[in-house]
Coordinates of C-alpha atoms and ligand atoms in Angstrom, one line a residue:
X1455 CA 20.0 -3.1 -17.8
X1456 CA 21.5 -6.2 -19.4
X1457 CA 20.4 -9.1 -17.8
X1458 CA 23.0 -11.5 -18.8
X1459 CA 25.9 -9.1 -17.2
X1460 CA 24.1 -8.9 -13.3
X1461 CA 26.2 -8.4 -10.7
X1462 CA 24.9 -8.1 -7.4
X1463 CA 27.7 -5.6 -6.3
X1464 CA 24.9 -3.4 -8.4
X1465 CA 22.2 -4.4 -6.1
X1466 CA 21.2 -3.5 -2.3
X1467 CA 18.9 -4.7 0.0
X1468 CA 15.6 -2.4 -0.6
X1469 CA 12.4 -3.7 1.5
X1470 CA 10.3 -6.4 1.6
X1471 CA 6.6 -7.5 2.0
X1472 CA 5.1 -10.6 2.9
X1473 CA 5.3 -12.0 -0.6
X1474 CA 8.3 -10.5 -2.6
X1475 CA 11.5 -9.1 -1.4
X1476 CA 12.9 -5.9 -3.8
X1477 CA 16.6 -4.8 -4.4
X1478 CA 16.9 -1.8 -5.7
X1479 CA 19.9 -0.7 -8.5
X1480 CA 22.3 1.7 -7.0
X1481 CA 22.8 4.0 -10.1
X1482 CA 19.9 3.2 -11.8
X1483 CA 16.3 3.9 -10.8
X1484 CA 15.6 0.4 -11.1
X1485 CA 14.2 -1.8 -8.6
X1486 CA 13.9 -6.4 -8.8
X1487 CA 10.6 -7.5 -7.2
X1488 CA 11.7 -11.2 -6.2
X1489 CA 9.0 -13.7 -5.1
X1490 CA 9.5 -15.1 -1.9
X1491 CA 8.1 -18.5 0.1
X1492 CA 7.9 -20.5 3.0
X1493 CA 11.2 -21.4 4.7
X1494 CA 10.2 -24.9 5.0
X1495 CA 10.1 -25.4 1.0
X1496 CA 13.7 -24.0 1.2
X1497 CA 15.0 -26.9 -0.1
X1498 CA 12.1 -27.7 -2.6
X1499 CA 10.5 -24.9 -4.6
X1500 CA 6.4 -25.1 -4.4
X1501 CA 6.5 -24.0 -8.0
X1502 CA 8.5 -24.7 -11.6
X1503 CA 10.3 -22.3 -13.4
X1504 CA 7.0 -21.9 -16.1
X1505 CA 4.8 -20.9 -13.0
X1506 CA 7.0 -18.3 -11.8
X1507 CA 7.0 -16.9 -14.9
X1508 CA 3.8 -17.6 -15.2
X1509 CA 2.6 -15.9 -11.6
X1510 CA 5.0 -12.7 -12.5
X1511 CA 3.5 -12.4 -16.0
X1512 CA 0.2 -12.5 -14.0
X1513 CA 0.8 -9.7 -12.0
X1514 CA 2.2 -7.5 -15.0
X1515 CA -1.2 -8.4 -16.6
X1516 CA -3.5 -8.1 -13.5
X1517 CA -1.4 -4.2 -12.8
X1518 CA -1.9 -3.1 -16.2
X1519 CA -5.2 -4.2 -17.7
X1520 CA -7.1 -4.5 -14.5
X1521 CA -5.8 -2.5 -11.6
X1522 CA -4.3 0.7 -14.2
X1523 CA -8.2 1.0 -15.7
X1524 CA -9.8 1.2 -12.0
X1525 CA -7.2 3.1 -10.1
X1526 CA -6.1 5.2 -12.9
X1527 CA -3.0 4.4 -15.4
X1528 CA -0.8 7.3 -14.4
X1529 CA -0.8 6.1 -10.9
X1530 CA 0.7 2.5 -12.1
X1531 CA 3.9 1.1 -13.1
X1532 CA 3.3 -2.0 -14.3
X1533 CA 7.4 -3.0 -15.1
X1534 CA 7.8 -6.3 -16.9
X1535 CA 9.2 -10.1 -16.4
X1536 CA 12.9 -10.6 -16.1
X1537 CA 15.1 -13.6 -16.2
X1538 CA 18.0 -13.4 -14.4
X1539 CA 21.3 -15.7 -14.2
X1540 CA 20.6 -18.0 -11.0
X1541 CA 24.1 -17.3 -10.3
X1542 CA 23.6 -14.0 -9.9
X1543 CA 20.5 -14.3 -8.1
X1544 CA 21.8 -17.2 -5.3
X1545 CA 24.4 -14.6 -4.8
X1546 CA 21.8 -11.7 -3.9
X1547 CA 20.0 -14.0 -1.8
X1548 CA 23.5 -14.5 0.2
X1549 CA 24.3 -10.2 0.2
X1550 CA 21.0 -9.1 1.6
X1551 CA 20.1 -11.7 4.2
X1552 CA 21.6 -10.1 6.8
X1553 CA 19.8 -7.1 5.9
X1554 CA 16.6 -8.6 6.1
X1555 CA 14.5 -8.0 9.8
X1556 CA 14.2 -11.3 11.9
X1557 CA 10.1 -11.3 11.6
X1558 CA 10.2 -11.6 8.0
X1559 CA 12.5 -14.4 7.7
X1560 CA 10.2 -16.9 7.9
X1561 CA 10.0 -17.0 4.2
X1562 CA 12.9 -16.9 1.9
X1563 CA 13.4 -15.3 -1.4
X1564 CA 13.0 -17.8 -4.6
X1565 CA 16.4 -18.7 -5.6
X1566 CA 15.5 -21.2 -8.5
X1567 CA 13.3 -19.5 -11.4
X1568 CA 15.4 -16.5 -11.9
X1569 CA 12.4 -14.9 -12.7
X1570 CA 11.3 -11.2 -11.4
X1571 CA 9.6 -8.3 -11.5
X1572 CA 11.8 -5.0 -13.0
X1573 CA 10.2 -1.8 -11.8
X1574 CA 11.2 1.4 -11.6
X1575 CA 12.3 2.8 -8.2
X1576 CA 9.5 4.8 -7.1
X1577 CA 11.4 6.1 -4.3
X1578 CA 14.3 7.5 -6.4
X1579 CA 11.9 9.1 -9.1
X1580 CA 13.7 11.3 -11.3
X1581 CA 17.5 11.0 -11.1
X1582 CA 17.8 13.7 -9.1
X1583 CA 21.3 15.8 -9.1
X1584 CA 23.3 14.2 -5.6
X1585 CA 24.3 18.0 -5.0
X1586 CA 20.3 18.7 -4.8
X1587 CA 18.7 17.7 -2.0
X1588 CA 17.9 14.3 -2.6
X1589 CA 13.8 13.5 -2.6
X1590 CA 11.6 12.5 -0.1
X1591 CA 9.3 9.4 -0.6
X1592 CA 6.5 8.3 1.9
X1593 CA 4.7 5.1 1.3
X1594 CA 1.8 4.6 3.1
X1595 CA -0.3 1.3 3.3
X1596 CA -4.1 2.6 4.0
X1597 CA -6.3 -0.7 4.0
X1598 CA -9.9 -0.7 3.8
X1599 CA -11.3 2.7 4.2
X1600 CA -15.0 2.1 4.3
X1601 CA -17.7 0.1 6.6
X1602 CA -19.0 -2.5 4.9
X1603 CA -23.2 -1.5 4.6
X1604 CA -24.4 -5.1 3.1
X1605 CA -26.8 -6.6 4.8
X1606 CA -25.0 -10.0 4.6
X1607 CA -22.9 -8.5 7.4
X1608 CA -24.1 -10.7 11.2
X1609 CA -22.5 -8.9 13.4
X1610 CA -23.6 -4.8 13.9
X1611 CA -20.1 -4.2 15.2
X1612 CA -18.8 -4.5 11.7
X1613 CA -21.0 -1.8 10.6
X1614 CA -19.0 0.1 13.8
X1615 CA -16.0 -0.3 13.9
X1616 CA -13.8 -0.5 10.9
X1617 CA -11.9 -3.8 10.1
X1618 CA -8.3 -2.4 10.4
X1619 CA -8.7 -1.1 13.7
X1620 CA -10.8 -4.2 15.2
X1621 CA -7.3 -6.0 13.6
X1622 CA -5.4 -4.2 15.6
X1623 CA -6.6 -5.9 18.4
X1624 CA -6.5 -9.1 17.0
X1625 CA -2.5 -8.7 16.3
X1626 CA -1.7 -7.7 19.3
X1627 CA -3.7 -10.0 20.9
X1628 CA -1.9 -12.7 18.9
X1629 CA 1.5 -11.0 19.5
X1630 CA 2.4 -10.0 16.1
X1631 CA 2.6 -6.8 17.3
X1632 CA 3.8 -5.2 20.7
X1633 CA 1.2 -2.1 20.3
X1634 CA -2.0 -1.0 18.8
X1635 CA -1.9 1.2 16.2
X1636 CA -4.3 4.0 16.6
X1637 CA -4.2 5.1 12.5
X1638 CA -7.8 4.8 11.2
X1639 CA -8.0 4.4 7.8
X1640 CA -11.5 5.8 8.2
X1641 CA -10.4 9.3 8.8
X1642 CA -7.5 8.9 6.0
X1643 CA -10.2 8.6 3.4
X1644 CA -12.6 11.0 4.8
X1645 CA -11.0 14.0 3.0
X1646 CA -11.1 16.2 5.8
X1647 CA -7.8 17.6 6.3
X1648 CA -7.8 17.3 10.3
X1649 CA -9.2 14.3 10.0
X1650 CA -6.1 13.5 7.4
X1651 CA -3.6 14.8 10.0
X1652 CA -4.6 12.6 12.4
X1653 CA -4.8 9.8 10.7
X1654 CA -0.9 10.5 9.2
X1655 CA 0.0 11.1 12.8
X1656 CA -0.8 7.9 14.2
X1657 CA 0.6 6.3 11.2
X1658 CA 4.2 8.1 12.3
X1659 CA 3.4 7.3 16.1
X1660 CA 3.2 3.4 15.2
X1661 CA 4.6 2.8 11.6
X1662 CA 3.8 -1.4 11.9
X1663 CA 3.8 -2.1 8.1
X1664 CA 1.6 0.4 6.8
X1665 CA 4.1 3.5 6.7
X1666 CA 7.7 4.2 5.9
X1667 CA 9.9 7.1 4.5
X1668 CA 12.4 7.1 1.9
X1669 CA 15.6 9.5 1.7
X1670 CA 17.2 9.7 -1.7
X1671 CA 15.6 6.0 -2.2
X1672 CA 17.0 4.5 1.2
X1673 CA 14.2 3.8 4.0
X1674 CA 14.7 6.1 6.9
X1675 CA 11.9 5.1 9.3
X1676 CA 9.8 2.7 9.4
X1677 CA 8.6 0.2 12.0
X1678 CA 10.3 0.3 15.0
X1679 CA 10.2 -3.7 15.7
X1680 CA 12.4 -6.1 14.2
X1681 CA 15.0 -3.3 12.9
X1682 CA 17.7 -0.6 14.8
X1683 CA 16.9 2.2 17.3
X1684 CA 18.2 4.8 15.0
X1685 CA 14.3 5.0 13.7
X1686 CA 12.9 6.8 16.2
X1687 CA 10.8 9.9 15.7
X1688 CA 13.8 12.6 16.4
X1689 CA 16.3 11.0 13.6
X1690 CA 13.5 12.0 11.9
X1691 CA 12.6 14.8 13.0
X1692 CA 16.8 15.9 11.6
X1693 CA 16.0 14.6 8.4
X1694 CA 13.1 16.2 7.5
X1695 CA 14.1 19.5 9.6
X1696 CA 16.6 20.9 6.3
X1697 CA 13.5 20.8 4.1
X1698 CA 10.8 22.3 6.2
X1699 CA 13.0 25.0 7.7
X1700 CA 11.4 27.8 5.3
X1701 CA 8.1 27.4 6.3
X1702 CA 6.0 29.0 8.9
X1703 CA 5.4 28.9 12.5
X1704 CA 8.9 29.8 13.1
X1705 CA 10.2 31.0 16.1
X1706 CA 13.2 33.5 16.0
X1707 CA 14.0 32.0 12.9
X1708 CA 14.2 28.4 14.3
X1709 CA 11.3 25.8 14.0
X1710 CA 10.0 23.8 16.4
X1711 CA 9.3 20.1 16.1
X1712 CA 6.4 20.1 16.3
X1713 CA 6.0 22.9 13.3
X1714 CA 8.2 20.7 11.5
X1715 CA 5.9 17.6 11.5
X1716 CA 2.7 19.7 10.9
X1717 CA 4.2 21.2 8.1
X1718 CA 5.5 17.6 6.8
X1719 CA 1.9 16.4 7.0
X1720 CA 0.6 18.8 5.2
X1721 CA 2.2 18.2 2.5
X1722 CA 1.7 15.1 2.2
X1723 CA -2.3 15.8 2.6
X1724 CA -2.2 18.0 -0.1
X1725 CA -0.5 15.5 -2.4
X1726 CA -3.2 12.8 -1.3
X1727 CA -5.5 15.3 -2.0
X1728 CA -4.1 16.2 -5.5
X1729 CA -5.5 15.0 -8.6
X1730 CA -3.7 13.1 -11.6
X1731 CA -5.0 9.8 -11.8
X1732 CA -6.4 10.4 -15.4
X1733 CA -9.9 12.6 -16.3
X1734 CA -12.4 14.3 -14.1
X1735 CA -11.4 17.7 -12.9
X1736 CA -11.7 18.9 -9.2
X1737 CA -15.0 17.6 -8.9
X1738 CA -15.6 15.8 -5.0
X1739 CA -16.9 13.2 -3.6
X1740 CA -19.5 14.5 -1.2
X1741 CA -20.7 11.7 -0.2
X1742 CA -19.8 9.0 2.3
X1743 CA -18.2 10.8 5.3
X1744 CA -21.0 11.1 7.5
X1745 CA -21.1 7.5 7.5
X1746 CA -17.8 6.8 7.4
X1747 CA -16.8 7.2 11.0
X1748 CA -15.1 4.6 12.7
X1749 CA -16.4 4.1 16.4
X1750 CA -12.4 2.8 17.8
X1751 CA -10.8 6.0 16.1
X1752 CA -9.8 8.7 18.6
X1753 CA -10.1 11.7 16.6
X1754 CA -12.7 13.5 18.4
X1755 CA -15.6 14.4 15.5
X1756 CA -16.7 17.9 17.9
X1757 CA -13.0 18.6 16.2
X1758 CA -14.1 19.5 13.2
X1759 CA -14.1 22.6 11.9
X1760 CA -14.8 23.0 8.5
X1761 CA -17.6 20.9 7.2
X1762 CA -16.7 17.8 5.1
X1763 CA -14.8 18.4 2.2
X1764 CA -14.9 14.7 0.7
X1765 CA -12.2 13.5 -1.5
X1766 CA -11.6 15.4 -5.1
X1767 CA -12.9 12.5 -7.4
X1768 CA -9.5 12.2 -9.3
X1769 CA -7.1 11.9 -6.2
X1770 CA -5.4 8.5 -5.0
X1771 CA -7.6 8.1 -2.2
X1772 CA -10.8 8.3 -4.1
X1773 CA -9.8 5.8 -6.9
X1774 CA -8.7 3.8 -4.4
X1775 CA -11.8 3.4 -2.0
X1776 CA -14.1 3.1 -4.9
X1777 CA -12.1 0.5 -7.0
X1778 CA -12.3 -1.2 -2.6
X1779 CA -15.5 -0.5 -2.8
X1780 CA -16.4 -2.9 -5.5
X1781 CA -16.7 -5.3 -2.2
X1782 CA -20.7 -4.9 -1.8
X1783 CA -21.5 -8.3 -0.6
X1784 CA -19.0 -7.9 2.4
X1785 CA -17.1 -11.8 2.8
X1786 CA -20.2 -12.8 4.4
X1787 CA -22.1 -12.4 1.4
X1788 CA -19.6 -13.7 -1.2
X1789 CA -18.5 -16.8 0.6
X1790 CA -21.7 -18.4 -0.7
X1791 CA -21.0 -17.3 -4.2
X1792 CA -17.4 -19.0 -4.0
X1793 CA -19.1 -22.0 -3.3
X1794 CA -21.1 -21.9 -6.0
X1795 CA -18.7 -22.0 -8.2
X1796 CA -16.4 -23.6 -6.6
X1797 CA -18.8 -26.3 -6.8
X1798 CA -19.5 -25.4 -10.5
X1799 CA -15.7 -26.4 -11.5
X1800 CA -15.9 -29.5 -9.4
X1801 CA -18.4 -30.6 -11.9
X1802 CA -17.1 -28.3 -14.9
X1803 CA -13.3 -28.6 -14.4
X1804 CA -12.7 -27.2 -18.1
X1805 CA -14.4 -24.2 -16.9
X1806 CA -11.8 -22.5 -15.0
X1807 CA -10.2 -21.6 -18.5
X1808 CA -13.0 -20.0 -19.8
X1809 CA -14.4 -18.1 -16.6
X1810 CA -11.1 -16.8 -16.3
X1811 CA -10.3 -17.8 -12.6
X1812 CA -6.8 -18.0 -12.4
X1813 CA -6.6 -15.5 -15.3
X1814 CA -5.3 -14.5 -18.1
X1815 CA -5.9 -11.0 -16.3
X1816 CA -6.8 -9.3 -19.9
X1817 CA -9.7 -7.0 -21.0
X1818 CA -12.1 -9.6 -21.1
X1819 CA -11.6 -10.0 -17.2
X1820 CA -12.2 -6.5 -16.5
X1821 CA -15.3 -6.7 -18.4
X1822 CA -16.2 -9.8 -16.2
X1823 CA -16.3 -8.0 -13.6
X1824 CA -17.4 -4.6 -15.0
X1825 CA -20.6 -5.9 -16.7
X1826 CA -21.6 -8.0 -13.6
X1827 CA -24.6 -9.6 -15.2
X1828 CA -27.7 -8.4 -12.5
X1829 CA -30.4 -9.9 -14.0
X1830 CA -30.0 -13.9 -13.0
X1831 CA -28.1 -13.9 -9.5
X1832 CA -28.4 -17.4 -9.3
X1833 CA -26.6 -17.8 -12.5
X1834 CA -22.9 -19.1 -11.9
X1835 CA -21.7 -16.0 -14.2
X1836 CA -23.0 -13.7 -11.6
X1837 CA -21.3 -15.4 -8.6
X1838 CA -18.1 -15.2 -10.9
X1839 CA -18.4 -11.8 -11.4
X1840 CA -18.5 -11.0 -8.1
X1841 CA -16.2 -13.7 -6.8
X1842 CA -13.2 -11.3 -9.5
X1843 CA -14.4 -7.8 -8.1
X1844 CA -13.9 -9.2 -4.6
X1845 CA -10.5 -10.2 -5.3
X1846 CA -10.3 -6.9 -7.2
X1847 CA -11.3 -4.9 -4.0
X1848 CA -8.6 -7.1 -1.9
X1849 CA -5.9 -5.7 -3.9
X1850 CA -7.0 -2.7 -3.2
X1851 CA -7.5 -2.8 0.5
X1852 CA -3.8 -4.2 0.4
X1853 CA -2.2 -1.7 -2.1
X1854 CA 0.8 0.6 -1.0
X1855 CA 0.6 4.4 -2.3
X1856 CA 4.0 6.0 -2.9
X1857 CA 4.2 9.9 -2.6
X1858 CA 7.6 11.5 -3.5
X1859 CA 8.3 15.2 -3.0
X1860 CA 11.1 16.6 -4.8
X1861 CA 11.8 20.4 -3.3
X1862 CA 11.2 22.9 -5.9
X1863 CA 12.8 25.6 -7.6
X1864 CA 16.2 24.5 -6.8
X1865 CA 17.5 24.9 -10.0
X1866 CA 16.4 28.7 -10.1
X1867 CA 18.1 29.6 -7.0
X1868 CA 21.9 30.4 -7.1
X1869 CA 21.8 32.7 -4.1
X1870 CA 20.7 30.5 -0.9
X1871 CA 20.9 33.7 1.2
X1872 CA 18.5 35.3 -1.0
X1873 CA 16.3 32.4 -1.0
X1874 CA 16.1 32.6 2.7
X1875 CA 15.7 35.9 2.9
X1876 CA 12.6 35.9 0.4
X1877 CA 11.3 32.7 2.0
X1878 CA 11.9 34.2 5.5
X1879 CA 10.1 37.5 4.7
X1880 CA 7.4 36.0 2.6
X1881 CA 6.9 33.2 5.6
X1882 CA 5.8 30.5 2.2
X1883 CA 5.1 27.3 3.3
X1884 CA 7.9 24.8 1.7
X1885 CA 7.6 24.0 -2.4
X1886 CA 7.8 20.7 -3.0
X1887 CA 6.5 19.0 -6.6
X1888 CA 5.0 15.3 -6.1
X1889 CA 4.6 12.7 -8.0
X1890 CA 1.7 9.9 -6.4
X1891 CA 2.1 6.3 -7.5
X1892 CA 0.8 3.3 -6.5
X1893 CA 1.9 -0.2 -5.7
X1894 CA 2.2 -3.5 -4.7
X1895 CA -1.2 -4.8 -7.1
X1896 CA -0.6 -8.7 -7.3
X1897 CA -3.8 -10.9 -8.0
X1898 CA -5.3 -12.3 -4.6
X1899 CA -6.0 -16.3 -5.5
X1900 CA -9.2 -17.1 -5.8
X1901 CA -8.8 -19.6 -3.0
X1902 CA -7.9 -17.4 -0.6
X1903 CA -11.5 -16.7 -0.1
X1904 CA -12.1 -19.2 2.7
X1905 CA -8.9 -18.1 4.6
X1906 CA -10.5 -14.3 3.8
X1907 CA -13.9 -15.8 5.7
X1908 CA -12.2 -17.3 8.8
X1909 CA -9.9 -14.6 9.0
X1910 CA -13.1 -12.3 9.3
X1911 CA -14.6 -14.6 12.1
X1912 CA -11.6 -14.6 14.3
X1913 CA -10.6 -10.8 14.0
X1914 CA -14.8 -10.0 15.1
X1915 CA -14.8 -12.8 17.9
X1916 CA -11.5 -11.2 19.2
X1917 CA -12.4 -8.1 19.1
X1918 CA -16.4 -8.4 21.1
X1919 CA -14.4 -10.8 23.6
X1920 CA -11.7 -8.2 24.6
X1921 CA -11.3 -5.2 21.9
X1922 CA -14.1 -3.0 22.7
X1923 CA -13.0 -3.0 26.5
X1924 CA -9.5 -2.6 25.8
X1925 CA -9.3 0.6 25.2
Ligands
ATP2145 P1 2.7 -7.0 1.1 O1 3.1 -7.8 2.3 O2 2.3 -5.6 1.5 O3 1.7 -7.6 0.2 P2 4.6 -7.5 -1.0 O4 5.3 -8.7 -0.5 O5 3.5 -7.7 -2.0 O6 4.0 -6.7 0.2 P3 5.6 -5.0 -2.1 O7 4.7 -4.2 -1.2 O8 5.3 -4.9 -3.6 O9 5.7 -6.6 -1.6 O10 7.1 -4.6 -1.9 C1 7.7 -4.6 -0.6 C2 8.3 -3.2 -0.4 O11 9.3 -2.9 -1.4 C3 7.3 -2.1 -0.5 O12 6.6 -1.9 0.7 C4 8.2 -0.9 -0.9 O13 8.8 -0.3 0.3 C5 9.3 -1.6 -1.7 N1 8.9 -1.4 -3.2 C6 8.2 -2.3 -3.9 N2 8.1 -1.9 -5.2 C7 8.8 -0.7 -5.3 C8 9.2 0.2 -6.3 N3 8.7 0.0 -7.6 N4 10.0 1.2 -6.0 C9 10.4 1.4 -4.8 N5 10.2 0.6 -3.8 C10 9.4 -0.5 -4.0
ZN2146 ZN1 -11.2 2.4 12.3
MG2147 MG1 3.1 -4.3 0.1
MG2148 MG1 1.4 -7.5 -1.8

């Protein structure tokens, strides 16, 4: 990709999060990460061109020193900084407007750096043949997966009920949704695979922003608000039907629905389930789950069946909810250590280079925060430390995991009769090879801690003045 010959003819309209909006390449599986900001600064950019480099650069470090040693580097793509024509860039910002849903648009995409992030397309992972059935990617956003267990915590429903689902009330509440979600990300994590089902079901039942599915890299469902009807659960029902027809449950050759969407979620549980973030073999995780239930989920626990299988130590879940994990104080707990040293630069201001606080996110930040000195608590290095592995944890309660399943054995088979035959007699379940990624791994500011504590007030207040009742 040659930077100086962009031409947004090249480019589409990909997705978008709260913070960056991403085109993605339509030969090449390449994707532009492009910050975005308030529609009031429209006119006036909050940053210079340095400090969106800068903040880009930050991310590339933060992804690949930081995030890559905790969550595993063969889950992460780091990608790199790009400068791009403006030219080219004020013209993207003109093509994919109309593509962008009405709820987002209260921010628009940064025009005036020409800096961005270049990824590669994780939802078009290997440039697959277009006469082969084109891949299937599912990204799912899980949040927090554990109750917090610090005895900072005040209120006992936090020990109860898990924060994503008490949000749920709290966005609807505040109308940012029109529906509860009833995914827990409590039973995502658990590692039990009925538990896993569930969980993936609700997620298709209410998408919000935590689930979406990729055809040959375009999105085909995804939340329902805010974009066209066509997303509704039997459009996808016909595109997944073609690659789950082989599998079992059949009836007179024909699947039903529903066998279509239990075999669909069982692959994707198995590639949760699948190792590959680096060493450690299929060693689990016994631990946790029998206090890891959330109290709001509906999955009824007499369900289970099989005792608790915990998560295999090397799968995307697991890194995951332990690098989350590294949250011990709950907000309640740090909020006292931000002041600290909050108060500590006040008095110190050339100490923000040297503790690191808005970066450089290099090794000596990780072992910050990995060598979190216990001996003196009231020492500001301690309250640093644990100031970075909150942040730490926040990008991973608000990380997006990216599972693409490219059908199998294509190449092999020249006779599709045959294949269905075999498949038919043999009653396989469909072969699919994955690939498990993750994304979406920006820095959290170290300011945002106060919002993080009010935030955490409200979404408890809400939920003991109308949640629990609500059911
Ligand atoms: P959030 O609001 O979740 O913090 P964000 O603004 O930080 O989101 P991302 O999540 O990184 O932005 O990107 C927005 C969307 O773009 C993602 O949800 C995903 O669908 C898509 N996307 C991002 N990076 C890639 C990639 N490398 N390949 C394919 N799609 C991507
Ligand atoms: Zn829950
Ligand atoms: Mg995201
Ligand atoms: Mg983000």
């Amino acid at each position: 990709m040659e930077v100086d010959k962009m031409d947004e003819n090249d480019w589409r309209y990909h997705g978008e999060g709260n913070k960056s909006l991403v085109v993605s390449h339509v030969q090449l599986s390449r994707v532009l990460r492009l910050l975005k900001y308030p529609a009031e600064d429209s006119e006036n950019p909050p940053q210079t061109v340095e400090q969106a480099f800068r903040q880009i650069q930050n991310i590339v470090d933060f992804s690949s020193n930081v995030m890559s040693s905790l969550l595993g580097e063969n889950f992460i793509h780091s990608g790199e900084v790009v400068k791009l024509p403006l030219e080219f860039v004020r013209q993207l910002s003109i093509k994919v407007q109309h593509q962008r849903p009405a709820w987002r648009c209260d921010k628009v995409m940064d025009i005036y750096s020409g800096c961005a992030l270049c990824l590669p397309n994780l939802t078009s992972p290997v440039l697959h043949q277009p006469t082969h059935t084109p891949p299937l990617c599912i990204e799912i956003k899980p949040k927090c997966g554990f109750l917090p267990s610090s005895k900072h915590v005040s209120k006992d429903i936090k020990t109860k009920v898990c924060r994503f689902c008490m949000h749920q009330h709290y966005k609807v509440a505040n109308g940012k949704w029109k529906r509860r979600s009833l995914y827990c990300p409590l039973d995502l994590f658990s590692g039990n695979r009925q538990r896993m089902h569930f969980a993936i079901r609700h997620l298709i039942e209410e998408p919000q922003n935590n689930f979406k599915i990729f055809k040959g890299g375009q999105c085909i469902y995804s939340s329902k608000e805010g974009s066209d009807d066509s997303m509704d659960l039997n459009s996808l029902l016909h595109h997944l039907r073609p690659y789950f027809q082989y599998g079992n449950n059949r009836i007179n050759s024909h699947m039903t629905n529903k066998a279509v969407l239990h075999d669909f979620i069982q692959v994707l549980v198995n590639a949760l389930l699948s190792g590959g973030g680096g060493d450690g073999g299929v060693v689990t995780d016994r631990r946790g789950e029998g206090r890891s239930f959330c109290e709001a989920s509906l999955f009824n626990k007499e369900r289970i069946r099989h005792g608790s299988q915990g998560l295999p130590s090397d799968s995307v879940l697991s890194r995951i909810l332990h690098t989350q994990m590294l949250d011990t104080l709950d907000i309640e707990g740090l909020h006292p250590l931000y002041r600290r040293v909050e108060q500590h630069l006040q008095e110190f201001p050339k100490e923000r280079a040297r503790l690191q606080i808005d970066g450089p996110y290099n090794e000596a930040f990780l072992e910050k925060l990995q060598k979190c000195p216990n001996e003196d608590e009231s020492s500001v290095e301690y309250a640093v430390a644990k100031v970075h592995q909150y942040r730490v944890s926040m990008t991973a309660k608000d990380c997006s995991i990216m599972v693409a399943l490219v059908p199998s054995c294509e190449e092999e088979e020249d006779d599709e009769g045959q294949r269905r035959l075999r498949d038919f007699l043999s009653s396989r379940p469909p072969a699919f090879s994955y690939s498990v990624s993750i994304l979406d791994l920006d820095p959290k500011p170290f300011d945002s801690i106060p919002r993080q504590l009010r935030l955490d007030q409200k979404i408890v207040s809400c939920y003991l003045r109308t949640g629990g009742s609500l059911q």
